[in-house]
Amino acid sequence: MLLTELLPADRIRLPLQATDKSGVLKELVDFLAERSSGDAAEILAAVREREAVLSTGIGFGIAIPHAKARSVATLGLVAGVSKLPIPFDAIDGEPVRLFFLLVGPEAAAGLHVKALSRIARVVRREQVREALLAAPTAEAFIKIIAAAED
């Protein structure tokens, strides 16, 4: 599975408008719900419940909020970049600017884990993170992801 298969250009928000953690989660969930069959309220509740267990801020200015939701038929992914660093309770204590929201049905647990791993692998390189943060368009963002997946 490639991230570019899950993340077409119309699923990338540049820039995000929200200025706090709660707002970013809602903005990303609404953005995903507009592009899938899922119920935004149910997805947001699932994402917030998961976030309450342990922050999905993985460090290096990246967060990968994720959850499983009954109203979602297939694995869905959206991404966004914030102009300003957002406090996110990340494991390294640093604020976050680069976000990937992953939501899937219970039945897709294996794919869900593979996608989380794929995202983490792609963004672990500083050069890739910097390029994604500087991407001027969604199309440029996708090209960076595609090059990093090679």
Coordinates of C-alpha atoms in Angstrom, one line a residue:
M1 CA 0.0 0.0 0.0
L2 CA 1.3 3.4 -1.0
L3 CA 0.3 6.7 0.8
T4 CA -0.3 8.2 -2.6
E5 CA -3.1 5.7 -3.2
L6 CA -4.8 6.9 0.0
L7 CA -4.0 10.6 -0.3
P8 CA -5.0 12.3 -3.6
A9 CA -4.4 16.0 -3.8
D10 CA -8.0 16.9 -2.9
R11 CA -7.3 15.4 0.6
I12 CA -4.6 17.8 1.5
R13 CA -5.4 21.1 3.2
L14 CA -2.8 23.8 2.8
P15 CA -2.9 25.7 5.1
L16 CA -5.0 24.5 8.0
Q17 CA -7.0 27.3 9.5
A18 CA -7.3 26.1 13.1
T19 CA -4.9 27.4 15.7
D20 CA -5.3 24.8 18.5
K21 CA -5.4 21.1 18.9
S22 CA -9.1 20.7 19.2
G23 CA -9.7 23.0 16.2
V24 CA -7.2 21.0 14.1
L25 CA -8.8 17.7 14.9
K26 CA -12.3 19.1 14.0
E27 CA -11.0 20.7 10.8
L28 CA -9.3 17.5 9.7
V29 CA -12.3 15.4 10.6
D30 CA -14.7 17.7 8.7
F31 CA -12.4 17.7 5.7
L32 CA -12.3 13.9 5.7
A33 CA -16.1 13.5 6.2
E34 CA -16.7 15.8 3.2
R35 CA -14.7 13.4 1.1
S36 CA -16.0 10.1 2.5
S37 CA -19.2 8.5 3.7
G38 CA -18.4 8.8 7.4
D39 CA -20.3 10.8 10.0
A40 CA -18.2 13.7 11.2
A41 CA -19.6 13.7 14.7
E42 CA -18.9 10.0 15.2
I43 CA -15.4 10.3 13.7
L44 CA -14.5 13.3 15.8
A45 CA -15.7 11.5 19.0
A46 CA -13.6 8.5 18.1
V47 CA -10.5 10.6 17.3
R48 CA -10.8 12.6 20.5
E49 CA -11.3 9.3 22.5
R50 CA -8.1 7.9 21.0
E51 CA -6.3 11.2 21.6
A52 CA -7.3 11.1 25.3
V53 CA -5.6 7.7 25.7
L54 CA -2.3 9.0 24.3
S55 CA -1.3 11.9 22.1
T56 CA -0.8 11.0 18.5
G57 CA 1.9 13.7 18.3
I58 CA 4.8 11.4 17.3
G59 CA 7.5 14.1 17.6
F60 CA 9.5 16.2 15.1
G61 CA 6.5 18.5 14.6
I62 CA 4.2 15.6 13.3
A63 CA 0.9 14.3 14.5
I64 CA -1.0 11.3 13.1
P65 CA -4.4 11.4 14.8
H66 CA -6.3 8.2 14.0
A67 CA -9.3 6.1 15.0
K68 CA -11.7 3.5 13.9
A69 CA -15.3 4.5 13.3
R70 CA -18.4 2.5 12.4
S71 CA -19.7 5.0 9.9
V72 CA -16.6 4.8 7.8
A73 CA -16.7 2.1 5.0
T74 CA -13.1 2.3 3.9
L75 CA -9.7 3.5 5.2
G76 CA -9.5 7.3 4.7
L77 CA -6.6 9.7 5.0
V78 CA -6.3 13.5 4.9
A79 CA -3.3 15.7 5.6
G80 CA -2.7 19.3 6.5
V81 CA 0.0 21.8 7.3
S82 CA -0.4 24.6 9.8
K83 CA 1.4 27.9 9.2
L84 CA 1.8 28.2 13.0
P85 CA 3.1 25.5 15.4
I86 CA 0.3 24.0 17.4
P87 CA 0.7 22.7 21.0
F88 CA -0.4 19.0 20.6
D89 CA 1.0 17.2 23.7
A90 CA 3.5 15.4 21.4
I91 CA 5.8 12.9 22.9
D92 CA 8.8 15.2 22.5
G93 CA 6.9 18.2 23.9
E94 CA 7.3 20.1 20.6
P95 CA 4.4 21.8 18.8
V96 CA 3.1 20.3 15.6
R97 CA 2.7 21.7 12.0
L98 CA 2.3 18.6 9.9
F99 CA -0.8 16.5 10.4
F100 CA -2.1 13.2 8.9
L101 CA -5.6 12.0 9.9
L102 CA -6.3 8.3 9.4
V103 CA -9.7 6.8 10.0
G104 CA -11.0 3.4 9.1
P105 CA -13.6 0.8 9.9
E106 CA -13.0 -1.9 12.6
A107 CA -12.6 -4.5 9.8
A108 CA -9.6 -2.7 8.3
A109 CA -7.4 -2.9 11.4
G110 CA -4.5 -4.5 9.5
L111 CA -4.5 -1.9 6.8
H112 CA -4.9 0.8 9.4
V113 CA -1.6 -0.3 11.1
K114 CA 0.2 -0.6 7.8
A115 CA -0.9 2.9 6.8
L116 CA 0.3 4.4 10.2
S117 CA 3.6 2.6 9.8
R118 CA 3.9 3.9 6.2
I119 CA 3.2 7.5 7.2
A120 CA 5.8 7.3 10.1
R121 CA 8.4 5.8 7.7
V122 CA 7.9 8.5 5.1
V123 CA 8.1 11.5 7.5
R124 CA 11.0 10.2 9.6
R125 CA 13.5 11.9 7.3
E126 CA 14.1 15.6 8.1
Q127 CA 14.5 16.5 4.5
V128 CA 11.1 15.1 3.7
R129 CA 9.4 16.8 6.6
E130 CA 10.9 20.2 5.6
A131 CA 9.8 19.7 2.0
L132 CA 6.3 18.9 3.1
L133 CA 6.1 21.9 5.3
A134 CA 7.3 24.1 2.5
A135 CA 5.0 22.6 -0.2
P136 CA 3.2 25.5 -1.9
T137 CA 0.3 23.3 -3.3
A138 CA -1.4 20.0 -2.6
E139 CA 0.1 18.7 -5.9
A140 CA 3.6 19.5 -4.7
F141 CA 2.9 17.8 -1.4
I142 CA 1.8 14.6 -3.2
K143 CA 5.0 14.7 -5.3
I144 CA 7.1 14.8 -2.2
I145 CA 5.3 11.9 -0.7
A146 CA 5.6 9.9 -3.9
A147 CA 9.3 10.6 -4.1
A148 CA 9.8 9.6 -0.5
E149 CA 7.9 6.3 -1.0
D150 CA 10.3 5.2 -3.8

